PDB file of C-alpha atoms in Angstrom:
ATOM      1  CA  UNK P   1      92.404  94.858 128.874  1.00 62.00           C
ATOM      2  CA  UNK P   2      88.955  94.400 131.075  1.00 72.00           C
ATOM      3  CA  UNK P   3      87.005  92.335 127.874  1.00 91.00           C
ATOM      4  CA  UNK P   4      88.093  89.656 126.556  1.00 97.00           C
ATOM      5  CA  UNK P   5      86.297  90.572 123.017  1.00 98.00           C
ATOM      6  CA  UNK P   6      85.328  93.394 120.896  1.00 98.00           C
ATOM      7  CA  UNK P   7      84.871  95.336 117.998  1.00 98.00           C
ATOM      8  CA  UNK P   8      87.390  98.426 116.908  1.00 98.00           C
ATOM      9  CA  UNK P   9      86.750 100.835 114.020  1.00 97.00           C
ATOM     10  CA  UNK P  10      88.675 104.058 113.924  1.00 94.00           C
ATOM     11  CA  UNK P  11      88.293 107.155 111.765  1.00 93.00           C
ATOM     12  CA  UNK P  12      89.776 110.683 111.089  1.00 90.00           C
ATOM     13  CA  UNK P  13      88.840 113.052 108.424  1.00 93.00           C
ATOM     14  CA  UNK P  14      85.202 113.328 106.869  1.00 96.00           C
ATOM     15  CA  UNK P  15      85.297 111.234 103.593  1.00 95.00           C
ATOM     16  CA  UNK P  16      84.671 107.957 105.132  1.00 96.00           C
ATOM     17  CA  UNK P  17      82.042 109.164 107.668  1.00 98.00           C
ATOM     18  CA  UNK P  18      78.807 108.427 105.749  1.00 98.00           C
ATOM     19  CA  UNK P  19      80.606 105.235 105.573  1.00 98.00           C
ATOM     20  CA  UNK P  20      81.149 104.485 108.520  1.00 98.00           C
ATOM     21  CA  UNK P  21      77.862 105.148 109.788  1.00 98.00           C
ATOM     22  CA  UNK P  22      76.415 102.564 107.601  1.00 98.00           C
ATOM     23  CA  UNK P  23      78.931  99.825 108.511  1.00 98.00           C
ATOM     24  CA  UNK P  24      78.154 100.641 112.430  1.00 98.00           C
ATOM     25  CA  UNK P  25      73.864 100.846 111.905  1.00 98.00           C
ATOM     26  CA  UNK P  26      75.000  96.877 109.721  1.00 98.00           C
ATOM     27  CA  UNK P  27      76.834  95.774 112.147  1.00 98.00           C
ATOM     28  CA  UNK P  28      74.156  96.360 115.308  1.00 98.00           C
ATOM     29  CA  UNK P  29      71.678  94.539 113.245  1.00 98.00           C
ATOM     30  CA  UNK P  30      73.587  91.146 114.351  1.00 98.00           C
ATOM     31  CA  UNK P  31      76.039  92.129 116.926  1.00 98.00           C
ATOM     32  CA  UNK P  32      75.175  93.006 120.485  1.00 97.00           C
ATOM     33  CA  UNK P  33      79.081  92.921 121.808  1.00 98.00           C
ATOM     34  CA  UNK P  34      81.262  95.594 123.033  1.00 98.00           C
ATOM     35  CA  UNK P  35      82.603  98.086 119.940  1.00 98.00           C
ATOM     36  CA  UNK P  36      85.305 100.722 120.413  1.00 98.00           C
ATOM     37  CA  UNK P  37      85.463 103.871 118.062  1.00 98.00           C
ATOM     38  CA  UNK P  38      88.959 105.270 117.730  1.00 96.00           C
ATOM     39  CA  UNK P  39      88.706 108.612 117.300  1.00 96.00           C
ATOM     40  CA  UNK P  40      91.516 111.093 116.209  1.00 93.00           C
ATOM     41  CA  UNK P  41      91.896 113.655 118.609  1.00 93.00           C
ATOM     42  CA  UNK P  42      91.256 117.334 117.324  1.00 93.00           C
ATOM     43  CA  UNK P  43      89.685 115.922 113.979  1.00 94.00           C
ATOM     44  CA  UNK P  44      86.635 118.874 113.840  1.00 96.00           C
ATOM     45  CA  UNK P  45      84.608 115.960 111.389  1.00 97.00           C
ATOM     46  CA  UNK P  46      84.804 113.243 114.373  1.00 97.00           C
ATOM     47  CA  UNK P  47      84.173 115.843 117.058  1.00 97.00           C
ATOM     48  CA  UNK P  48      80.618 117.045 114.908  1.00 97.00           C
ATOM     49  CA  UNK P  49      79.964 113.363 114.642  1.00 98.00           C
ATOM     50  CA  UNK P  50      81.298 112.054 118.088  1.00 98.00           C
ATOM     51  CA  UNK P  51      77.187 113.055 119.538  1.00 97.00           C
ATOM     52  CA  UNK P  52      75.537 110.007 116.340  1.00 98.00           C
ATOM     53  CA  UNK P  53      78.655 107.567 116.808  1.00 98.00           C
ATOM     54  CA  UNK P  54      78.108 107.408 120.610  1.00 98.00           C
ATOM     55  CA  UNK P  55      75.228 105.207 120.093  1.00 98.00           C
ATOM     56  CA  UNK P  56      77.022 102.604 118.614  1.00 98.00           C
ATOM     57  CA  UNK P  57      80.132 102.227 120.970  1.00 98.00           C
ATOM     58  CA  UNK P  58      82.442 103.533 122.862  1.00 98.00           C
ATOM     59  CA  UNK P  59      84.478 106.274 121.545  1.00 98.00           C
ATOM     60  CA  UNK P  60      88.106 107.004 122.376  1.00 96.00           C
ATOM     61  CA  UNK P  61      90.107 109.663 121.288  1.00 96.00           C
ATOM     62  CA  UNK P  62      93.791 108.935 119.840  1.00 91.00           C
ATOM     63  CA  UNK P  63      96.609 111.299 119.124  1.00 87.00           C
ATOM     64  CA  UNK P  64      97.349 110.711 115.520  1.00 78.00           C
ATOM     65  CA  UNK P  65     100.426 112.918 114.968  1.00 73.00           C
ATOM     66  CA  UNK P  66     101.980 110.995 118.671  1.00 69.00           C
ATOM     67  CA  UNK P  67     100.520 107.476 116.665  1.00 63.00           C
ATOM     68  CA  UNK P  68     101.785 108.537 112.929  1.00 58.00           C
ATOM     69  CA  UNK P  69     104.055 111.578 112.336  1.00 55.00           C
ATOM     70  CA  UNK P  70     103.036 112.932 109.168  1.00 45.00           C
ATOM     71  CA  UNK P  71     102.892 111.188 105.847  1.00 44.00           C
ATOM     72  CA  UNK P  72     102.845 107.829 107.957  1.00 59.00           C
ATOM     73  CA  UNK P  73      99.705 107.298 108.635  1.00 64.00           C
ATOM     74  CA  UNK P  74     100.127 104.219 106.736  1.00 68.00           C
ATOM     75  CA  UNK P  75     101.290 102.560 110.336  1.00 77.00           C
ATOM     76  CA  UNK P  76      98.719 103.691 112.147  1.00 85.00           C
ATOM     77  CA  UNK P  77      96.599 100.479 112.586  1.00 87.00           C
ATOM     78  CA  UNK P  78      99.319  98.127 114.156  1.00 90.00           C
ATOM     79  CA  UNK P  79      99.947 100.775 116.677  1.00 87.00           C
ATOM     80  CA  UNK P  80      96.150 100.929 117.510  1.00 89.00           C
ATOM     81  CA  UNK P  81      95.620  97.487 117.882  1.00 89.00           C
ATOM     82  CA  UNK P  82      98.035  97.824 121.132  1.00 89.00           C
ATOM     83  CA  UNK P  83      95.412 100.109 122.705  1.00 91.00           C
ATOM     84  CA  UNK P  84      92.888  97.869 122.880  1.00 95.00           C
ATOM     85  CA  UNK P  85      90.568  97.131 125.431  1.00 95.00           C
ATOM     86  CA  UNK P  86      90.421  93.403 124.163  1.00 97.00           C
ATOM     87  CA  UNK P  87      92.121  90.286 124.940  1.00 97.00           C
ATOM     88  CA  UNK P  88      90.953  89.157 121.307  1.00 98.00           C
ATOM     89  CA  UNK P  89      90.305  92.291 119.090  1.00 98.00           C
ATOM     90  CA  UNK P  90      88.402  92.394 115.647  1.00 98.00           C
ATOM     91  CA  UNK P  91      89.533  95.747 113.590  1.00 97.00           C
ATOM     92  CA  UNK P  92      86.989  96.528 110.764  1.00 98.00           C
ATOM     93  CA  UNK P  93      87.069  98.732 108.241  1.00 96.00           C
ATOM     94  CA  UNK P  94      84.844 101.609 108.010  1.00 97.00           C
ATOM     95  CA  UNK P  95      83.362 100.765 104.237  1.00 97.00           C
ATOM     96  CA  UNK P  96      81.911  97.448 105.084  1.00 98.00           C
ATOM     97  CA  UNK P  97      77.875  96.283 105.534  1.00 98.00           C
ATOM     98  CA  UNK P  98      77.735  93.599 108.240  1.00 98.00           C
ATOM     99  CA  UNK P  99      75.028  90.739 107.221  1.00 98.00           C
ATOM    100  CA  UNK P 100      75.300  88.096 110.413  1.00 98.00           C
ATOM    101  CA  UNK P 101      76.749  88.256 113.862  1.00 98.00           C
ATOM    102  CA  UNK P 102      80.936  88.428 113.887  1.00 98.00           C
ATOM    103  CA  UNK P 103      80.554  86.642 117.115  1.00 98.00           C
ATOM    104  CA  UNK P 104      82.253  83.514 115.758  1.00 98.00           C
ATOM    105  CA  UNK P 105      85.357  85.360 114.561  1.00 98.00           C
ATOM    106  CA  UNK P 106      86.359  85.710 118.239  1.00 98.00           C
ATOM    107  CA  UNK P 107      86.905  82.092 118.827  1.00 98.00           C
ATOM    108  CA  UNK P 108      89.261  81.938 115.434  1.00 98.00           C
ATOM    109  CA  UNK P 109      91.085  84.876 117.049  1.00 98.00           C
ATOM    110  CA  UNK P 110      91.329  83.348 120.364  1.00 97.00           C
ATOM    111  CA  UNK P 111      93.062  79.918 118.817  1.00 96.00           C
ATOM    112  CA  UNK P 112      94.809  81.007 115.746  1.00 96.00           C
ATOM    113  CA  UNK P 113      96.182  84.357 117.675  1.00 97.00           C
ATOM    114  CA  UNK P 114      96.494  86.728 114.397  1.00 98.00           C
ATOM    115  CA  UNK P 115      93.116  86.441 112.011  1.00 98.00           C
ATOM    116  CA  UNK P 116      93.402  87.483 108.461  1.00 98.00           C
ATOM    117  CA  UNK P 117      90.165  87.015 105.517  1.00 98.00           C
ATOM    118  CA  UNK P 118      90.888  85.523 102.462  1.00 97.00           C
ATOM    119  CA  UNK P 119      90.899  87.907  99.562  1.00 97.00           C
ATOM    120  CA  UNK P 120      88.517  86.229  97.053  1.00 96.00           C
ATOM    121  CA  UNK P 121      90.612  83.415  95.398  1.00 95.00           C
ATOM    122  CA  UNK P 122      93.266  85.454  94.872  1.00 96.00           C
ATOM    123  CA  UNK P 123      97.489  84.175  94.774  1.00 95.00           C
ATOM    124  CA  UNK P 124     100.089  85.634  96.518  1.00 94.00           C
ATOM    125  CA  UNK P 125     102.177  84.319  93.371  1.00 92.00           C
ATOM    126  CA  UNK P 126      99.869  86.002  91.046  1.00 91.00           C
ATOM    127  CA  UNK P 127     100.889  89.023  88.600  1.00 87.00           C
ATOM    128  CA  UNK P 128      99.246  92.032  90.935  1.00 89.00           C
ATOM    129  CA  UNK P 129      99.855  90.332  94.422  1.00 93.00           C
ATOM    130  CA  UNK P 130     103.540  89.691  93.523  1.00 90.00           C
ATOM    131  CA  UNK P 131     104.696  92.773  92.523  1.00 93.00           C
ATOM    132  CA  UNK P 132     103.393  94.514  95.871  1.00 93.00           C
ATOM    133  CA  UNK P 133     105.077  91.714  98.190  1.00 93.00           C
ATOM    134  CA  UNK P 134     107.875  92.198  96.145  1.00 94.00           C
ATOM    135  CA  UNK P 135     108.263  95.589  98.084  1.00 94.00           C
ATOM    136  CA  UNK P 136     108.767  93.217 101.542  1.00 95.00           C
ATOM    137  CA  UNK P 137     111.812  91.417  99.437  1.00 94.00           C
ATOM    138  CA  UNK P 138     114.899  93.466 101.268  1.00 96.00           C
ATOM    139  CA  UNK P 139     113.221  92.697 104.613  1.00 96.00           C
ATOM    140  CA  UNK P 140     112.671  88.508 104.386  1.00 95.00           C
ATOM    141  CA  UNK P 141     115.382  86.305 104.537  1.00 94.00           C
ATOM    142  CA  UNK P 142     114.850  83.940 101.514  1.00 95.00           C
ATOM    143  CA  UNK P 143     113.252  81.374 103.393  1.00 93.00           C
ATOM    144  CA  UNK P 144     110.332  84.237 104.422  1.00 93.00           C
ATOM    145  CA  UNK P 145     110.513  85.312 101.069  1.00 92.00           C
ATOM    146  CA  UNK P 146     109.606  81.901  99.601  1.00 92.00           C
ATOM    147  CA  UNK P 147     107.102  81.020 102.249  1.00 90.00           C
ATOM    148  CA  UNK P 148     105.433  85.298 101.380  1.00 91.00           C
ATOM    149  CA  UNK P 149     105.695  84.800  97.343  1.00 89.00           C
ATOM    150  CA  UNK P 150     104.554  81.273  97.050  1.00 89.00           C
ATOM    151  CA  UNK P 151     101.054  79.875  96.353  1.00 90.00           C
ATOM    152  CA  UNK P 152      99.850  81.201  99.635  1.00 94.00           C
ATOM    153  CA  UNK P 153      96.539  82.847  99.633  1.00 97.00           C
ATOM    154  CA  UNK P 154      96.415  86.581  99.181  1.00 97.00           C
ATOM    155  CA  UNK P 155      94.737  88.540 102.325  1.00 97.00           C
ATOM    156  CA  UNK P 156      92.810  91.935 103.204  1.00 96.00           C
ATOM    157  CA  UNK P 157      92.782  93.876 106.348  1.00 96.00           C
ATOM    158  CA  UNK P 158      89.370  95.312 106.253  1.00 96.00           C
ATOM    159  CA  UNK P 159      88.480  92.307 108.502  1.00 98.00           C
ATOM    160  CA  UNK P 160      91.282  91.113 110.759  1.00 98.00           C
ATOM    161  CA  UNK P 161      91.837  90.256 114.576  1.00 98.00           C
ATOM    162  CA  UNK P 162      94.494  89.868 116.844  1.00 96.00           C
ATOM    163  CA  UNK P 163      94.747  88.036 120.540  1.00 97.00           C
ATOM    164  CA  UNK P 164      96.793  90.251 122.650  1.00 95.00           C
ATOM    165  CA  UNK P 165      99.427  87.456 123.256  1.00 94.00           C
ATOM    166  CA  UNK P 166     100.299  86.762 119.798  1.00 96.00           C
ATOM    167  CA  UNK P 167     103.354  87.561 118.496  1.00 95.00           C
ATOM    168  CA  UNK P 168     102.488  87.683 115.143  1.00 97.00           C
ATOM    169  CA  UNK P 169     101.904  91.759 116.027  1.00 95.00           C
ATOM    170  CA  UNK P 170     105.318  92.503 116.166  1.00 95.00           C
ATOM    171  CA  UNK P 171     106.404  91.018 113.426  1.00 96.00           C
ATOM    172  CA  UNK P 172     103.851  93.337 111.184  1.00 96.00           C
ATOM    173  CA  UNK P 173     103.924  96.068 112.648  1.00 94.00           C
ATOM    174  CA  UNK P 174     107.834  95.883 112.640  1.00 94.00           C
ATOM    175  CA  UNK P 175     107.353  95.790 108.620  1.00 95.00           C
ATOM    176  CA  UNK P 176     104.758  98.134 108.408  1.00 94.00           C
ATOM    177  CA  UNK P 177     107.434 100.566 109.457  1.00 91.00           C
ATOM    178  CA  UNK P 178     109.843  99.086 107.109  1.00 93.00           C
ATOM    179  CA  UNK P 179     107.030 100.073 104.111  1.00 92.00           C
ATOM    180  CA  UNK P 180     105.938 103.546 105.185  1.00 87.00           C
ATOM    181  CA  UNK P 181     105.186 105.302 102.824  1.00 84.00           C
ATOM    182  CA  UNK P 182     104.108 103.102 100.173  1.00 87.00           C
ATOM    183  CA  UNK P 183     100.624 102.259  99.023  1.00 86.00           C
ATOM    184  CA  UNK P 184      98.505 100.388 101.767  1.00 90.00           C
ATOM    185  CA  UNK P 185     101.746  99.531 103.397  1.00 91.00           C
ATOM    186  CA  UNK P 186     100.031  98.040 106.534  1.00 94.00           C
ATOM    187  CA  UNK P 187      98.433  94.953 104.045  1.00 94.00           C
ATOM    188  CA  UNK P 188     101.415  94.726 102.292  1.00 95.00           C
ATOM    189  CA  UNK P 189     103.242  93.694 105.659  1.00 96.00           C
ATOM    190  CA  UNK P 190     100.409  91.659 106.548  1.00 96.00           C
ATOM    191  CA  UNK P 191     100.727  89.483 103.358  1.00 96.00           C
ATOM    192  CA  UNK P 192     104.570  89.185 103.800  1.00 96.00           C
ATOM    193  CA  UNK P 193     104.974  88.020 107.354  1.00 96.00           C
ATOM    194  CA  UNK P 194     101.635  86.022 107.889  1.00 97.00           C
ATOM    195  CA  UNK P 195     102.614  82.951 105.675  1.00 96.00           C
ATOM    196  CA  UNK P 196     105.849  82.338 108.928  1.00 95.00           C
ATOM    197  CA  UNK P 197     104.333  83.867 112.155  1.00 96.00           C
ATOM    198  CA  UNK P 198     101.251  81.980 113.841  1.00 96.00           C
ATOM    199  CA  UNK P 199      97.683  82.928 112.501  1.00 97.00           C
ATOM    200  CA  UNK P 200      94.565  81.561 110.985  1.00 98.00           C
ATOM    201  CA  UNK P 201      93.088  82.143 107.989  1.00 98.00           C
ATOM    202  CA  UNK P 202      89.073  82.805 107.425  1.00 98.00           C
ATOM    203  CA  UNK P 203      87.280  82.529 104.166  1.00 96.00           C
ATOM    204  CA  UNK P 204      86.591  85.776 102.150  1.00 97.00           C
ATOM    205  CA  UNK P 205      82.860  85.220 102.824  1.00 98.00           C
ATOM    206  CA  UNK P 206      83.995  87.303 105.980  1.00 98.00           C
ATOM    207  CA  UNK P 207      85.308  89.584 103.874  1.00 98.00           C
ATOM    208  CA  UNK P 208      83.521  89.750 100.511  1.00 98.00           C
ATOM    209  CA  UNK P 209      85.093  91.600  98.272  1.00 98.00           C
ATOM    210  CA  UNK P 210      82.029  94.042  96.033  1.00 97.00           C
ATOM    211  CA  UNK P 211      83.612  94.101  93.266  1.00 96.00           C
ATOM    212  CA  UNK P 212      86.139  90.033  93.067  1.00 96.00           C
ATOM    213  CA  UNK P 213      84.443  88.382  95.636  1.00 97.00           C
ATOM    214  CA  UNK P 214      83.186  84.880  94.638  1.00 96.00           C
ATOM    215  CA  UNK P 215      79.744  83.254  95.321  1.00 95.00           C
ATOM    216  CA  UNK P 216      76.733  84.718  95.665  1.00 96.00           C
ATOM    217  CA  UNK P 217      76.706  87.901  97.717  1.00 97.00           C
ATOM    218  CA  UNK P 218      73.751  87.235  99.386  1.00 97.00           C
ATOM    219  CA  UNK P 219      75.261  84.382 101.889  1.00 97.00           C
ATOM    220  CA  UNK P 220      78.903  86.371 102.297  1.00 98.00           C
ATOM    221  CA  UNK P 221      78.755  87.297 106.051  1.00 98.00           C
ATOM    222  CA  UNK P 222      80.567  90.441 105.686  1.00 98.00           C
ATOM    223  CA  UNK P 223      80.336  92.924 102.776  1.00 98.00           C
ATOM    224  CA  UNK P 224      83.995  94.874 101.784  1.00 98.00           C
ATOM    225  CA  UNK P 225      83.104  98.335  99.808  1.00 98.00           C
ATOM    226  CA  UNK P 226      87.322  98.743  99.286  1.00 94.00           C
ATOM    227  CA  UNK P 227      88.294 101.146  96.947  1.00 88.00           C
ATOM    228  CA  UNK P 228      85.193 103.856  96.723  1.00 90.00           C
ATOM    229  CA  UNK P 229      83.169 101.113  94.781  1.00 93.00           C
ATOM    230  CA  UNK P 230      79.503 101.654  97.300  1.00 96.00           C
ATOM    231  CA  UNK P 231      77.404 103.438  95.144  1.00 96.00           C
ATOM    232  CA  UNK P 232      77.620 101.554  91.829  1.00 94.00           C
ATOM    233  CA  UNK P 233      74.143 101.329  91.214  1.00 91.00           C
ATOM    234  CA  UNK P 234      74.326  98.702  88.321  1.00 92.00           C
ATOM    235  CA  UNK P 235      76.729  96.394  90.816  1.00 95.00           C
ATOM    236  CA  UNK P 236      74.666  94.352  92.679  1.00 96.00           C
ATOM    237  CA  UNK P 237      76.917  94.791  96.203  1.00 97.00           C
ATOM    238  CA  UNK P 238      76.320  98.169  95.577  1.00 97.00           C
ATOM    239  CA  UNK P 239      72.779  98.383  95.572  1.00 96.00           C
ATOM    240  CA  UNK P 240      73.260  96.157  99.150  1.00 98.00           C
ATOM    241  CA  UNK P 241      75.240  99.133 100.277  1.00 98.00           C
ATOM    242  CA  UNK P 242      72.938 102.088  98.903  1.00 97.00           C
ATOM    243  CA  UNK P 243      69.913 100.278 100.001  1.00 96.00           C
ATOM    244  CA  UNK P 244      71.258 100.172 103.665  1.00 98.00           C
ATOM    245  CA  UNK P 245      72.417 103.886 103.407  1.00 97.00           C
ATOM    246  CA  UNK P 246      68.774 104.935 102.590  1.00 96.00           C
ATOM    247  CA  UNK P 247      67.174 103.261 105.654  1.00 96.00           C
ATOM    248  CA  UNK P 248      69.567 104.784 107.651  1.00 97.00           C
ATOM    249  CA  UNK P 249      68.927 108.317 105.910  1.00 96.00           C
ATOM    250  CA  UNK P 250      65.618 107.593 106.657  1.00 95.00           C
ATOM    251  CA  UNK P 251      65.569 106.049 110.525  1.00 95.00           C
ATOM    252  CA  UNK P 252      66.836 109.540 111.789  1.00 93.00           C
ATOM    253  CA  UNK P 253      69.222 108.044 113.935  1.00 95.00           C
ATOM    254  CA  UNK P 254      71.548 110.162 112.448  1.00 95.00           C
ATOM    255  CA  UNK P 255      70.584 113.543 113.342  1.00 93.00           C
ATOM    256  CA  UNK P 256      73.364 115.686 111.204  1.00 95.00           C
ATOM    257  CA  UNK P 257      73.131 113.034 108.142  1.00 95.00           C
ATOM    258  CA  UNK P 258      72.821 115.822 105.753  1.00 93.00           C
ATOM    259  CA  UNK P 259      75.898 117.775 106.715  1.00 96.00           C
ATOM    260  CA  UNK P 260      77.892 114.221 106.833  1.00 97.00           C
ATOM    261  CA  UNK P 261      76.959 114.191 103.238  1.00 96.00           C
ATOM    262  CA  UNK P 262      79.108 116.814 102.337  1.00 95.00           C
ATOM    263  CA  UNK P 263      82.278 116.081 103.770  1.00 96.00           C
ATOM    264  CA  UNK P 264      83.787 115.104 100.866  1.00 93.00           C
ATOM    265  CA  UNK P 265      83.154 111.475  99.648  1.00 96.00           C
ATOM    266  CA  UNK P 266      83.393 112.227  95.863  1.00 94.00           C
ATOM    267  CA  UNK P 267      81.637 108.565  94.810  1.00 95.00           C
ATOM    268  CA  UNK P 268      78.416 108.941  96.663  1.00 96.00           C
ATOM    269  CA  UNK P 269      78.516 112.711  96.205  1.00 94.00           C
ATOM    270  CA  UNK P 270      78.581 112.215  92.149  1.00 94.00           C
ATOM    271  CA  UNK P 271      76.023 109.286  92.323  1.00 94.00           C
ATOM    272  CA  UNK P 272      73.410 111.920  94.670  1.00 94.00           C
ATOM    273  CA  UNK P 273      74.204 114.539  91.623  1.00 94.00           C
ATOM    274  CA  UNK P 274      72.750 111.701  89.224  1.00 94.00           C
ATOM    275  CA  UNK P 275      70.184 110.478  91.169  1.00 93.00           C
ATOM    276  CA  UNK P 276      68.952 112.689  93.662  1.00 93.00           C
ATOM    277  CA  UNK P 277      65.337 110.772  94.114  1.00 91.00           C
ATOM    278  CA  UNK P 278      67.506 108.369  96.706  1.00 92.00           C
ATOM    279  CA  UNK P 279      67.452 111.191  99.165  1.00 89.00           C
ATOM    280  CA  UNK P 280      63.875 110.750  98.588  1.00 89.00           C
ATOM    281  CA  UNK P 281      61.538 108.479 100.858  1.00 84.00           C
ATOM    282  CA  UNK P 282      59.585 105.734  98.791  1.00 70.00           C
TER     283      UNK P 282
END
């Protein structure tokens, strides 16, 4: 660990790619700081696209099947938060536009040791949130599983950081293994162990959600697209996200754009079908 902060994304696969481009071209509009691009090895779609990503980070290239054997990919992102180049690493999502500088999210990470956002004003008691840590139950003693099912707020990890000394890591990764296999497993564990290990909470304008976020959109810091919900055109985060797609379309700083936008992202795919001008300069 030579920096003592940075930025990781990772990616395999094509669908998210478009994606991910946009949240990278965002997020160098306010943030000058080291980024590292995890890369899965052998992935043809990263190796076409390793030549564009390069001038947003670093890339590295990661063994999947050594990280995840199959069908466990779910456990994936504990295990590459321990390769790192960061004393105090932010992981990001790939479907996310950036709107200020994440700069100050290092300093939460640095004193709270395990940094989770706030998913809108959402319960970890309520109906939905409940019945997923409710998978966690066999795993808590029943003073964890009070402190995971009570009025605690309910959390995303498409924004979350780590400092390489906090312990916090081992206890979700150990329970991300516990879940494999079930749907987003990784956040799951994340929402059952963070309410007893050290951490620190940030508000969900760091992590806005497009579709339940609260307040206006325009002041959230960081933009979440969860879910394939980007190219909504009568959503208002949408249009954010499709607006900032275009101007990258149109910088050419993306030299194979047009093959990226056929590797299978069935959302933006259906809404260039329906409105096909957007490929169109104004």
């Amino acid at each position: 660990m030579s920096q003592p902060n940075g930025a990781m994304f990772f990616n395999f696969g094509g669908k998210c790619m478009v994606r991910l481009f946009v949240a990278l071209e965002t997020l160098r509009q306010h943030y000058k700081g080291p980024v590292t691009l995890m890369l899965a090895k052998g992935d043809p779609f990263n190796e076409q696209a390793a030549p564009d990503l390069a001038q947003y980070g670093d890339i590295v290239w990661f063994d999947m099947d050594r990280l995840a054997k199959r069908n466990l990919k779910c456990v994936l992102k504990p295990q590459l938060f321990r390769q790192s180049p960061y004393i105090n690493t932010l992981m990001l999502d790939g479907d996310l536009v950036f709107q200020a500088d994440i700069t100050p999210l290092f300093r939460e990470i640095e004193q709270g040791g395990f940094l989770l956002t706030k998913f809108s004003t959402w319960n970890a008691d309520g109906a939905k949130m409940r019945t997923r840590v409710a998978q966690a139950r066999e795993f808590l003693t029943d003073k964890q599983w009070e402190a995971a099912s009570s009025k605690t707020p309910a959390v995303n990890i498409g924004v979350m950081g780590w400092n390489a000394n906090c312990p916090t890591m081992d206890a979700w990764e150990e329970m991300t293994k516990n879940l494999a296999g079930k749907h987003i497993a990784d956040e799951i564990a994340a929402q059952a162990v963070y309410p007893w290990n050290p951490h620190v909470l940030v508000d969900q304008t760091w992590n806005h959600s497009c579709v339940y976020g609260v307040g206006d959109h325009k002041e959230a810091k960081i933009l979440h697209y969860h879910g394939d919900k980007h190219t909504e055109i009568k959503r208002p985060t949408s249009r954010v996200w499709i607006d900032e797609f275009r101007e990258l379309v149109f910088s050419g700083k993306c030299r194979n754009m047009h093959t990226y936008l056929t590797w299978g992202d069935p959302s933006l795919e259906g809404r260039l079908k329906q409105t096909p001008s957007l490929l169109n300069p104004n």
